[in-house]
Amino acid sequence: MTYDLILRGGRVIDPSQQLDSVTDIAFAGGKVAKIGAGLAAGPATEVRDVSGFVVSPGLIDLHTHVYWGGTSLGIDAEDFCRRSGVTTAIDTGSAGPGNFAGFRKHVIAQSAVRILAYLHVSHAGIYGFSHRVMVGESEEMRLMNPVDAAAVADANRDVIVGIKVRVGLHASGTSGVAPLDIALQVADEVGMPLMAHIDHPPPSYEDVLERLRPGDILTHCLRPFPNSPATAQGTVKQAVLEARRRGVIFDIGHGKGSFAFKTARAMLANGFPPDTISSDVHALCIDGPAFDQVTTMSKFLCLGMPLPEVIARSTVNAAMALKRPELGSLKPGCVGDVTILSVADGRFDYVDVVGEHLIGDRRIVSEGVVIGGRWWHSATAGRFEPR
């Protein structure tokens, strides 16, 4: 076989195959072609030396807001993905059935990186989210649009992966679980998973979890008090344990107000890590405290999670949550997306959403990206030049 690209001599970490080895990886026709030492290059093969670096399946950020220009919270997907090594960005409810067509035409279709989406059950998605204007779209029940949401989701199954709803004091006010119940009806109608946002009560963490089905996602799962998954004594709430047993997926969704080191330490100490790590990057947190996907991953590395487990929660676990097994893996035949990483040693200051600082000794850095079997960019000019 003739290869389009070979990455030579990197430490390939692919949790989908329990692979952690220094080897080569080759791509052809936009897909992973082969993994093995000393792969032979043809005359037209581009070869890049990545020795000394980690080669991971392309990172998947399961929670972003990238409807740039269409919503006040949206960021530019390509700028963000270049910085953080993300090859697949999942927009979580920025658009609803009333404005998804514009999101698809002007952002998703134009992007070099893969953008998939959870469709908001609210007609206009998350429309009032900025420093000066903060309107909970789920508080106004007249904006709930299950009929059109089902129709739009069904017509865009190639890019819509599920239904999104936000509930909590800030997102749904006194509407409680009513928006969640409507969103679940839509998810049932179209046969898709649901992603539920939770913030301050009402409703309670338990009220939300008890409604979620196997394969549904609770994002902001390690949020601070109130509505933390941990008790005041530092144990895991019974409803949380029961939800995991029945297959609910727990996602980080760091964002501006939804991740606390105190909660993370308690849950990890009890053997309850998140299923997926995501940034929830948007206009109000891209300059901190979330910053990007690799910063969020670095926080878990510094909390003691081994690097392969951190990578798993940003690749294969996210792909399984999306029901897209062709992503998040370097198995031959899978999509040829790769993120090249380094792990820097030093003294790094990380902060959570309540202002607690963690001084860590390691930082995950994005060094380069391959998308669809083609070299996309290096973080540092001149690095990994072809030979």
PDB file of N, CA and C in Angstrom, residues 6 9 24 55 63 71 78 89 112 132 139 150 187 197 213 229 253 283 289 309 312 321 326 329 374-375:
ATOM      1  N   ILE A   6       3.269   9.425   6.912  1.00  0.00           N
ATOM      2  CA  ILE A   6       3.747   8.588   8.010  1.00  0.00           C
ATOM      3  C   ILE A   6       4.252   9.496   9.122  1.00  0.00           C
ATOM      4  N   GLY A   9       8.055   7.389  14.745  1.00  0.00           N
ATOM      5  CA  GLY A   9       8.775   7.280  16.011  1.00  0.00           C
ATOM      6  C   GLY A   9       8.167   7.951  17.214  1.00  0.00           C
ATOM      7  N   ASP A  24       5.505   3.727  14.501  1.00  0.00           N
ATOM      8  CA  ASP A  24       5.082   4.588  13.398  1.00  0.00           C
ATOM      9  C   ASP A  24       3.587   4.415  13.168  1.00  0.00           C
ATOM     10  N   VAL A  55       1.664  10.641  20.423  1.00  0.00           N
ATOM     11  CA  VAL A  55       0.731  10.622  19.298  1.00  0.00           C
ATOM     12  C   VAL A  55      -0.570  10.000  19.794  1.00  0.00           C
ATOM     13  N   HIS A  63     -17.842  19.124  24.672  1.00  0.00           N
ATOM     14  CA  HIS A  63     -18.697  20.240  25.086  1.00  0.00           C
ATOM     15  C   HIS A  63     -18.015  21.550  24.713  1.00  0.00           C
ATOM     16  N   THR A  71     -24.163  33.465  17.875  1.00  0.00           N
ATOM     17  CA  THR A  71     -24.532  33.572  19.285  1.00  0.00           C
ATOM     18  C   THR A  71     -23.436  34.335  20.007  1.00  0.00           C
ATOM     19  N   GLU A  78     -11.965  26.977  14.549  1.00  0.00           N
ATOM     20  CA  GLU A  78     -10.638  26.656  14.028  1.00  0.00           C
ATOM     21  C   GLU A  78      -9.539  27.253  14.889  1.00  0.00           C
ATOM     22  N   ALA A  89     -14.947  19.032  17.400  1.00  0.00           N
ATOM     23  CA  ALA A  89     -15.575  19.889  18.405  1.00  0.00           C
ATOM     24  C   ALA A  89     -17.077  19.640  18.395  1.00  0.00           C
ATOM     25  N   ALA A 112     -12.621  23.553   8.746  1.00  0.00           N
ATOM     26  CA  ALA A 112     -11.665  22.486   8.446  1.00  0.00           C
ATOM     27  C   ALA A 112     -11.734  21.384   9.489  1.00  0.00           C
ATOM     28  N   ARG A 132     -23.018  41.120  29.930  1.00  0.00           N
ATOM     29  CA  ARG A 132     -24.053  42.061  30.355  1.00  0.00           C
ATOM     30  C   ARG A 132     -25.463  41.490  30.291  1.00  0.00           C
ATOM     31  N   GLU A 139     -35.992  29.037  30.785  1.00  0.00           N
ATOM     32  CA  GLU A 139     -36.967  29.600  31.722  1.00  0.00           C
ATOM     33  C   GLU A 139     -38.263  29.963  31.011  1.00  0.00           C
ATOM     34  N   ALA A 150     -37.478  17.986  16.838  1.00  0.00           N
ATOM     35  CA  ALA A 150     -37.461  16.610  16.332  1.00  0.00           C
ATOM     36  C   ALA A 150     -37.259  16.589  14.822  1.00  0.00           C
ATOM     37  N   ALA A 187     -35.781  13.513  22.427  1.00  0.00           N
ATOM     38  CA  ALA A 187     -34.739  12.501  22.285  1.00  0.00           C
ATOM     39  C   ALA A 187     -35.341  11.122  22.030  1.00  0.00           C
ATOM     40  N   HIS A 197     -27.533  19.898  30.911  1.00  0.00           N
ATOM     41  CA  HIS A 197     -26.767  20.846  31.729  1.00  0.00           C
ATOM     42  C   HIS A 197     -27.453  20.971  33.079  1.00  0.00           C
ATOM     43  N   ARG A 213     -31.566   8.480  30.876  1.00  0.00           N
ATOM     44  CA  ARG A 213     -31.594   7.108  30.381  1.00  0.00           C
ATOM     45  C   ARG A 213     -30.171   6.609  30.116  1.00  0.00           C
ATOM     46  N   PRO A 229     -22.080  16.496  43.092  1.00  0.00           N
ATOM     47  CA  PRO A 229     -22.344  15.056  43.191  1.00  0.00           C
ATOM     48  C   PRO A 229     -21.827  14.438  44.480  1.00  0.00           C
ATOM     49  N   GLY A 253     -17.417  19.233  31.234  1.00  0.00           N
ATOM     50  CA  GLY A 253     -18.005  20.523  30.868  1.00  0.00           C
ATOM     51  C   GLY A 253     -17.549  21.635  31.803  1.00  0.00           C
ATOM     52  N   ALA A 283     -17.205  32.104  24.992  1.00  0.00           N
ATOM     53  CA  ALA A 283     -16.608  33.439  25.015  1.00  0.00           C
ATOM     54  C   ALA A 283     -16.282  33.933  26.414  1.00  0.00           C
ATOM     55  N   PRO A 289     -11.646  30.468  33.367  1.00  0.00           N
ATOM     56  CA  PRO A 289     -10.734  29.464  33.917  1.00  0.00           C
ATOM     57  C   PRO A 289     -10.589  28.188  33.086  1.00  0.00           C
ATOM     58  N   GLU A 309      -5.298   7.427  30.727  1.00  0.00           N
ATOM     59  CA  GLU A 309      -6.696   7.564  31.132  1.00  0.00           C
ATOM     60  C   GLU A 309      -7.240   8.948  30.783  1.00  0.00           C
ATOM     61  N   ALA A 312      -7.924   8.767  27.124  1.00  0.00           N
ATOM     62  CA  ALA A 312      -9.126   7.965  26.854  1.00  0.00           C
ATOM     63  C   ALA A 312     -10.389   8.786  27.013  1.00  0.00           C
ATOM     64  N   ALA A 321     -19.595   7.902  23.491  1.00  0.00           N
ATOM     65  CA  ALA A 321     -20.745   8.705  23.913  1.00  0.00           C
ATOM     66  C   ALA A 321     -21.484   9.269  22.705  1.00  0.00           C
ATOM     67  N   GLU A 326     -15.883   5.424  14.629  1.00  0.00           N
ATOM     68  CA  GLU A 326     -14.810   5.717  13.676  1.00  0.00           C
ATOM     69  C   GLU A 326     -13.910   6.847  14.164  1.00  0.00           C
ATOM     70  N   SER A 329     -10.012   6.830  17.748  1.00  0.00           N
ATOM     71  CA  SER A 329      -9.262   5.580  17.693  1.00  0.00           C
ATOM     72  C   SER A 329      -8.275   5.624  16.535  1.00  0.00           C
ATOM     73  N   ARG A 374      -4.168  14.069   6.714  1.00  0.00           N
ATOM     74  CA  ARG A 374      -3.319  15.127   6.165  1.00  0.00           C
ATOM     75  C   ARG A 374      -2.817  16.019   7.292  1.00  0.00           C
ATOM     76  N   TRP A 375      -1.566  16.445   7.166  1.00  0.00           N
ATOM     77  CA  TRP A 375      -0.991  17.345   8.159  1.00  0.00           C
ATOM     78  C   TRP A 375      -1.744  18.668   8.135  1.00  0.00           C
TER      79      TRP A 375
END
